[in-house]
Amino acid sequence: MVQFAAELRELRRAAGGPSYRDLAARAHYSVATLSSAAAGQRLPSLEVTRGYVGACGGDVERWEAFWHTTAAAVALAEDPADDAAPPPDQDDSPYPGLASFGSRHSRFFFGRERVVEQLRRRLTDQRFIALFGASGAGKSSVLDAGLSPYLRAEDRAVITLTPGVRPLEELAVRLAGHGATTPGRLLEELRADPGNLHLLLRQIVAEEPGRDEVILIVDQFEELFTLCSRREERDHFIEALLLAARAENSACRIVLGVRADFYARCIAHAALARTLDAAMVTLGPMDSEELHRAICRPAEAVGCRVEGRLLAYLIAQAQDSAGTLPLLSHALRETWRHRRGTLLTMDACRSAGSIEHALTRTAERFYQALSPRQREAARHLFLRLVTVGEGIEYSKCRIDRSELPPDPGTVAIVERATAERLITVDGQHLDLTHEALIRWWPRLGGWLAEGRELLRTRRQLTEAAATWAHLEQDPGALLRGARLEAARPLARAEEAGLTAREREFLEASLAAKSADRTAANRRERLRRLLIAASAVLLAISLATSVLAMHADREATAQRDEAVAHNASTAATALARRSPGLATQIALAAYRLQPSQYSRDALLSTLMSTWTAHRAEMYAMDISPDGGILATAGWDRTVRLWDLRTARYPRRTAVLTGHRDAVYAVAMHPHRPVLASAGADGSLILWDITDPYWPHRLATLRTHMKTVRALAFSPSGQTLVSAGSDGNVVLWNTRSVSKPVRGVSLPGHQDEVRSVAFSADGRLLASAGGGDERVILWDTTSPAHPVERADWQAHSTTALSVAFNPRTGVLATSGGGDRPVKLWRVAGTHHPVLLAALDGPTDVVGSVAFSPDGRLLTAGSDDRTARIWRVPPHGWPRREAVLTGFSTAVLGLRFTPDGKQVVTGVFDGTTHTLPADFGQALAHACSYAGQPLTHEQWRRYLNKVSYRQPC
C-alpha cells in the first residue's frame, strides 16, 4: 500500500507536478480525496485510482492491474484466511465460485444438460460407467448437482462418496447405516471378502420395499491413487465395486468420476481396464451455447440479468478451455457481490477483478503458502509452462510430464497448483489454466523479465534434449557451435532449473566439445612431432635414425598414455548411463596403459549401482551377518536392502516413523536390531529379524534438536547418540525394547558429527564438527566414563572417527591440507600422530576400516572414494581412488566378511564392488557389455589400432 502511494506521487511528478486543484478539475474528485490517495494511509478505491491516473496522463489499464495486485496483497496481510471463507453476503449467490456445484446448488446448475442426459441413458443400459474429464472441467458438479438430483427425483437410492486415505473404511461408514450393521463389522467383512459389498447392497434393497437397486457414485476416484498408499486396500476396493456391478443378480449401478490424467493408473488394473472399455463418458469444454446457459440461467433463476458486454467477455475467456470453468464461476460470484440492482455488469466484473485478477489473487495465495524450497521449484515449473515469442510477447506452453523432475516435491506442487486451478493436467500433459496468468500475475511477469533470454535458450535446450533422448543419445544430436555456446551459461546457473535429462544432455555436449578440442590439440602436437622427426631423418646419419626411432617409441608411449588417460576419464563419465560400454572402454585403456589412473577408472566402472533414495542419503550401515544394508536420508525413511546378491540388491522394507531427515543408523553387533535417529531429535530401535516385515521396538526422545551420530558398543549393551547440543549420551540397551538413558558427556563446543568404540569397548571417541576437536573417553564403566584425552585433530573441522579393529589405532577425518590422520591412542593421555594422509581436495566426511584392519576408506566431498592399505608398521599407501560420482561421497562400508565394499553417495545412489580388486580386474570381462564397435574405438581410443579387450 505504501509502495502504491509512492508510485502515484512519482506519476504526478513525471506529469509535471500539477497542483491537486488542477488534478481535481480533470479527475472530477475532490482535492482531499486525491491527496489522501497519494498519502499511503489506506488504499484508494479503484475508481479514484482511475481518475488520479487519467488526470496525470498515465496508463489506466496498467494501473488497474497494479491496484488489483496491491488489493490482493493487503487482503492477504490483513486476514490470510479471508479468501478461504465466503463472505456473509454471498450465501444467496447462484454461483459457487471455485468450489464445485453441490446438491444445494442444483437449481443453479446449467450448461451440462447434454452430459447429464448421456449419463442417465448410459446408466439405464449399463451397471458401471465412468466420467473422465480434465481438472476443472466440472466432473463433481455434473455428478453432485446434475445427475444425483435427477436420480433422487425418480425416488432412486443414491449414495455418494470419495475414496480418501482409506477407501474401504469410507465405504463401510457410508453403507453401514443403510444395512443395519456397524461400520467396524462391515469393514472387517469387506477386508475379508470384497464380494460382501454385493451381499450388503442386496440386503439394503431387500429392506427398502419398492426399490430394486442402489446408485453408488464414487467421485474423485483418483484419490484411490493419490491418497491411499496401500495397494492391497486399493485392489480390494476396486474388486468390490466390480463384483457388485457385474453380479448376475446385482443390486447396484456404479458411477465413477475420474480426472483424465489418471486414466493410465486406472487401466493398470487389468479387470478395471476391461470394464472401462465400454464404460467411459468424456467431459470436454463447454461450447458457446452451453456457456451462455451456465452464465445467464443461474442469474435468471433469482430474477437477475447478465449484461451483454459481460456475457460476450466471459464466453470469449472460457470457450474451448475446460480448466477455466472454476475461474469463470469465481469471477461471476465476485461480480454478484459488486452488482447493482438486478443487473450483472461489465463494470461490476472489472471492480471484482474479472477472470484475470481473480486468477492473480489465487496465484499469489498459492505461492505464499509454499515453503522456500517449494517456491523455487514452483518458479521453475511455471517458467516451463511459458514460451517466449519472437518479439516481446509470451504465451502459454503445453509440456509433457517427462520435462519435470520425478521427485515427490514437484509432484506435490503440481497437485496443489491443479487444485487451485492454476494448472490444467490432461493425461501426460500440463498447461496453464489461462493465458491471463502471464499478463496479470506480477510475480510471474517478474520471473519472465529477469530471464527472457535464459528462458528462450532453455526451451531450445529442452527440445534438443528430447530429440537426443528419442535418438537413443546419438552423439550426432548433441549441441555444437553457436547453439552450444548460447546454452553454456545454463550449466553454471543454479537458477536455470534444468531437469536431469537436460543437464545430462548439456554436459554430454560440453564433454564432446572438450574431447574434440583435446583430440585436435593432440593431432596437432603429433603432426609437429612427425615433421621434426622427418627433418631429422633427412639431415643426419644412421645413428641419428636410431635416435629418431627411439623418439618415435617414446612418442607412441606418450600417445598411448594420453589416449588411455582420456579414455579412462570418458569411461568414468559414462559409467552411470552406460555401464557396459564404460567397462569396455576402461578395460581397453587399462590394457593399453596399466597405470594407477586407468586401474582406478576400471575399478570405478566395475561398481554396480542402484538408487537407494530419491532424495539425499545421509547414513548407512551393514548387519553383522552381512545380509542387510540399512540406508537413511532426507526423505525421512530408513530403507533395508538384501545384500546376498551384491550386484543386484533388493529392497526389503521402508521404515517410516521419523518426522524429519534421518542422519544416523547403527546395527546391533549381536542381535537383529537397528537404531535410527535424525533431525526430529527422536531415537528409534527396530526389530529386523524378518527384514521384509520389521517392526518398531522403542521410540526415545533424546532431548536434542538433531541427532547426528549413533554407535553400539561391541557388546551391544550400550548405545551412544550425539548431535546438535554438543553432548554424547550413553543408553543402556541390555533391553532393546526398553532402553534406559545413562550419563551425558559434555565437552564439545559444536555439534558432534561422529562417535566410535574401540574393538574391546573400553574407549569411545567423538568428533566435534566445528570445534575441530576429538575427545577420547574411557568407558570401562559405562555408568562412570572418564575423559582420557581432548585435542585439536584438524585445522577447520572434525567430522569422523573410526578405530582399527586389530591395532586400536584411531583414524580421524575433517578439513585442512591433511584431511585424514592416524593416531596412537592406546595407553596414553596424549595421542601421538602416526600419519597425515593427503589426496582429497575437499573435506572428508567419513572414514572406516575393513574388518581385518588392513584397509582404510575415506569418503570425500570432492566426489571421490579413497582406499589406503595400512601396514602394521610403516606409512599407508594408496590402494585405489574410485570416481564417477555425481555428488559428495557420504562413506564406505565393508561387509563383515570383507568381500564387498559398499559406497554411499549423497545423491541417493549406492555402489558395490568386490573388495579383492585384483580378482575384480581379472574378471572385468564378465561385467562388460557388448564388444566395442570400430566407431566406438575411434571415438574413445583414436590413433590406436583396434583390438578387443575381451
Tab-separated table of N, CA and C in Angstrom, residues 531-585:
chain	number	residue	atom	x	y	z
A	531	ILE	N	56.789	-34.000	-38.133
A	531	ILE	CA	57.552	-33.122	-39.035
A	531	ILE	C	58.987	-32.985	-38.551
A	532	ALA	N	59.168	-32.811	-37.239
A	532	ALA	CA	60.507	-32.681	-36.681
A	532	ALA	C	61.310	-33.960	-36.888
A	533	ALA	N	60.627	-35.095	-36.659
A	533	ALA	CA	61.330	-36.369	-36.843
A	533	ALA	C	61.737	-36.566	-38.290
A	534	SER	N	60.854	-36.174	-39.227
A	534	SER	CA	61.188	-36.309	-40.646
A	534	SER	C	62.383	-35.449	-41.031
A	535	ALA	N	62.430	-34.231	-40.489
A	535	ALA	CA	63.555	-33.346	-40.786
A	535	ALA	C	64.862	-33.929	-40.282
A	536	VAL	N	64.781	-34.543	-39.084
A	536	VAL	CA	65.999	-35.145	-38.527
A	536	VAL	C	66.456	-36.308	-39.378
A	537	LEU	N	65.475	-37.141	-39.835
A	537	LEU	CA	65.826	-38.301	-40.649
A	537	LEU	C	66.508	-37.908	-41.960
A	538	LEU	N	66.071	-36.749	-42.511
A	538	LEU	CA	66.657	-36.295	-43.766
A	538	LEU	C	68.038	-35.684	-43.560
A	539	ALA	N	68.346	-35.213	-42.372
A	539	ALA	CA	69.556	-34.431	-42.159
A	539	ALA	C	70.698	-35.198	-41.541
A	540	ILE	N	70.426	-36.308	-40.911
A	540	ILE	CA	71.506	-36.957	-40.166
A	540	ILE	C	71.711	-38.375	-40.642
A	541	SER	N	72.644	-39.014	-40.071
A	541	SER	CA	73.095	-40.339	-40.493
A	541	SER	C	72.285	-41.441	-39.820
A	542	LEU	N	72.790	-42.664	-40.012
A	542	LEU	CA	72.122	-43.840	-39.479
A	542	LEU	C	72.019	-43.773	-37.960
A	543	ALA	N	73.022	-43.251	-37.308
A	543	ALA	CA	72.988	-43.166	-35.846
A	543	ALA	C	71.829	-42.269	-35.382
A	544	THR	N	71.676	-41.166	-36.121
A	544	THR	CA	70.575	-40.275	-35.790
A	544	THR	C	69.238	-40.959	-36.042
A	545	SER	N	69.208	-41.835	-37.067
A	545	SER	CA	67.977	-42.576	-37.346
A	545	SER	C	67.585	-43.475	-36.174
A	546	VAL	N	68.630	-44.058	-35.565
A	546	VAL	CA	68.359	-44.891	-34.397
A	546	VAL	C	67.724	-44.046	-33.275
A	547	LEU	N	68.289	-42.839	-33.077
A	547	LEU	CA	67.729	-41.957	-32.064
A	547	LEU	C	66.289	-41.556	-32.410
A	548	ALA	N	66.047	-41.354	-33.721
A	548	ALA	CA	64.691	-40.986	-34.148
A	548	ALA	C	63.705	-42.116	-33.864
A	549	MET	N	64.160	-43.354	-34.113
A	549	MET	CA	63.284	-44.489	-33.826
A	549	MET	C	62.965	-44.567	-32.324
A	550	HIS	N	63.991	-44.264	-31.520
A	550	HIS	CA	63.770	-44.260	-30.078
A	550	HIS	C	62.760	-43.164	-29.693
A	551	ALA	N	62.913	-41.995	-30.324
A	551	ALA	CA	61.978	-40.899	-30.047
A	551	ALA	C	60.557	-41.266	-30.464
A	552	ASP	N	60.474	-42.008	-31.593
A	552	ASP	CA	59.138	-42.418	-32.053
A	552	ASP	C	58.472	-43.355	-31.059
A	553	ARG	N	59.304	-44.249	-30.501
A	553	ARG	CA	58.741	-45.152	-29.487
A	553	ARG	C	58.290	-44.365	-28.259
A	554	GLU	N	59.091	-43.345	-27.890
A	554	GLU	CA	58.702	-42.505	-26.766
A	554	GLU	C	57.387	-41.773	-27.064
A	555	ALA	N	57.279	-41.261	-28.314
A	555	ALA	CA	56.048	-40.561	-28.699
A	555	ALA	C	54.850	-41.496	-28.653
A	556	THR	N	55.081	-42.729	-29.129
A	556	THR	CA	53.986	-43.705	-29.090
A	556	THR	C	53.561	-43.997	-27.657
A	557	ALA	N	54.571	-44.117	-26.780
A	557	ALA	CA	54.254	-44.369	-25.372
A	557	ALA	C	53.483	-43.197	-24.781
A	558	GLN	N	53.928	-41.957	-25.114
A	558	GLN	CA	53.212	-40.780	-24.614
A	558	GLN	C	51.793	-40.714	-25.172
A	559	ARG	N	51.697	-41.066	-26.470
A	559	ARG	CA	50.378	-41.077	-27.081
A	559	ARG	C	49.471	-42.100	-26.401
A	560	ASP	N	50.030	-43.303	-26.188
A	560	ASP	CA	49.234	-44.340	-25.534
A	560	ASP	C	48.815	-43.912	-24.133
A	561	GLU	N	49.741	-43.239	-23.435
A	561	GLU	CA	49.414	-42.770	-22.088
A	561	GLU	C	48.291	-41.736	-22.133
A	562	ALA	N	48.395	-40.794	-23.105
A	562	ALA	CA	47.359	-39.755	-23.230
A	562	ALA	C	46.017	-40.361	-23.632
A	563	VAL	N	46.059	-41.301	-24.602
A	563	VAL	CA	44.820	-41.942	-25.047
A	563	VAL	C	44.184	-42.723	-23.903
A	564	ALA	N	45.013	-43.459	-23.161
A	564	ALA	CA	44.488	-44.241	-22.039
A	564	ALA	C	43.899	-43.332	-20.964
A	565	HIS	N	44.588	-42.213	-20.703
A	565	HIS	CA	44.094	-41.271	-19.682
A	565	HIS	C	42.746	-40.679	-20.095
A	566	ASN	N	42.658	-40.232	-21.360
A	566	ASN	CA	41.404	-39.646	-21.842
A	566	ASN	C	40.278	-40.680	-21.875
A	567	ALA	N	40.599	-41.889	-22.317
A	567	ALA	CA	39.584	-42.936	-22.381
A	567	ALA	C	39.094	-43.307	-20.977
A	568	SER	N	40.026	-43.336	-20.020
A	568	SER	CA	39.638	-43.644	-18.634
A	568	SER	C	38.705	-42.579	-18.092
A	569	THR	N	39.028	-41.310	-18.389
A	569	THR	CA	38.167	-40.215	-17.931
A	569	THR	C	36.775	-40.339	-18.553
A	570	ALA	N	36.726	-40.625	-19.866
A	570	ALA	CA	35.437	-40.776	-20.539
A	570	ALA	C	34.655	-41.956	-19.984
A	571	ALA	N	35.362	-43.026	-19.617
A	571	ALA	CA	34.678	-44.218	-19.096
A	571	ALA	C	33.979	-43.917	-17.774
A	572	THR	N	34.655	-43.192	-16.859
A	572	THR	CA	34.010	-42.887	-15.572
A	572	THR	C	32.813	-41.961	-15.765
A	573	ALA	N	32.882	-41.089	-16.789
A	573	ALA	CA	31.741	-40.206	-17.059
A	573	ALA	C	30.552	-40.988	-17.604
A	574	LEU	N	30.829	-42.102	-18.321
A	574	LEU	CA	29.754	-42.905	-18.917
A	574	LEU	C	29.188	-43.959	-17.968
A	575	ALA	N	29.857	-44.177	-16.836
A	575	ALA	CA	29.551	-45.349	-16.011
A	575	ALA	C	28.101	-45.415	-15.577
A	576	ARG	N	27.485	-44.275	-15.274
A	576	ARG	CA	26.119	-44.324	-14.742
A	576	ARG	C	25.088	-44.608	-15.812
A	577	ARG	N	25.251	-43.999	-17.007
A	577	ARG	CA	24.203	-44.179	-18.006
A	577	ARG	C	24.475	-45.328	-18.974
A	578	SER	N	25.729	-45.802	-19.092
A	578	SER	CA	26.036	-46.912	-19.992
A	578	SER	C	27.161	-47.740	-19.380
A	579	PRO	N	26.861	-48.523	-18.312
A	579	PRO	CA	27.935	-49.209	-17.579
A	579	PRO	C	28.707	-50.218	-18.411
A	580	GLY	N	28.018	-50.953	-19.291
A	580	GLY	CA	28.729	-51.937	-20.102
A	580	GLY	C	29.747	-51.295	-21.016
A	581	LEU	N	29.347	-50.241	-21.733
A	581	LEU	CA	30.263	-49.525	-22.613
A	581	LEU	C	31.402	-48.918	-21.809
A	582	ALA	N	31.087	-48.353	-20.623
A	582	ALA	CA	32.119	-47.741	-19.794
A	582	ALA	C	33.171	-48.766	-19.393
A	583	THR	N	32.737	-49.978	-19.018
A	583	THR	CA	33.692	-51.023	-18.628
A	583	THR	C	34.568	-51.432	-19.804
A	584	GLN	N	33.989	-51.575	-20.996
A	584	GLN	CA	34.776	-51.925	-22.176
A	584	GLN	C	35.847	-50.870	-22.456
A	585	ILE	N	35.460	-49.583	-22.376
A	585	ILE	CA	36.419	-48.502	-22.650
A	585	ILE	C	37.516	-48.480	-21.591
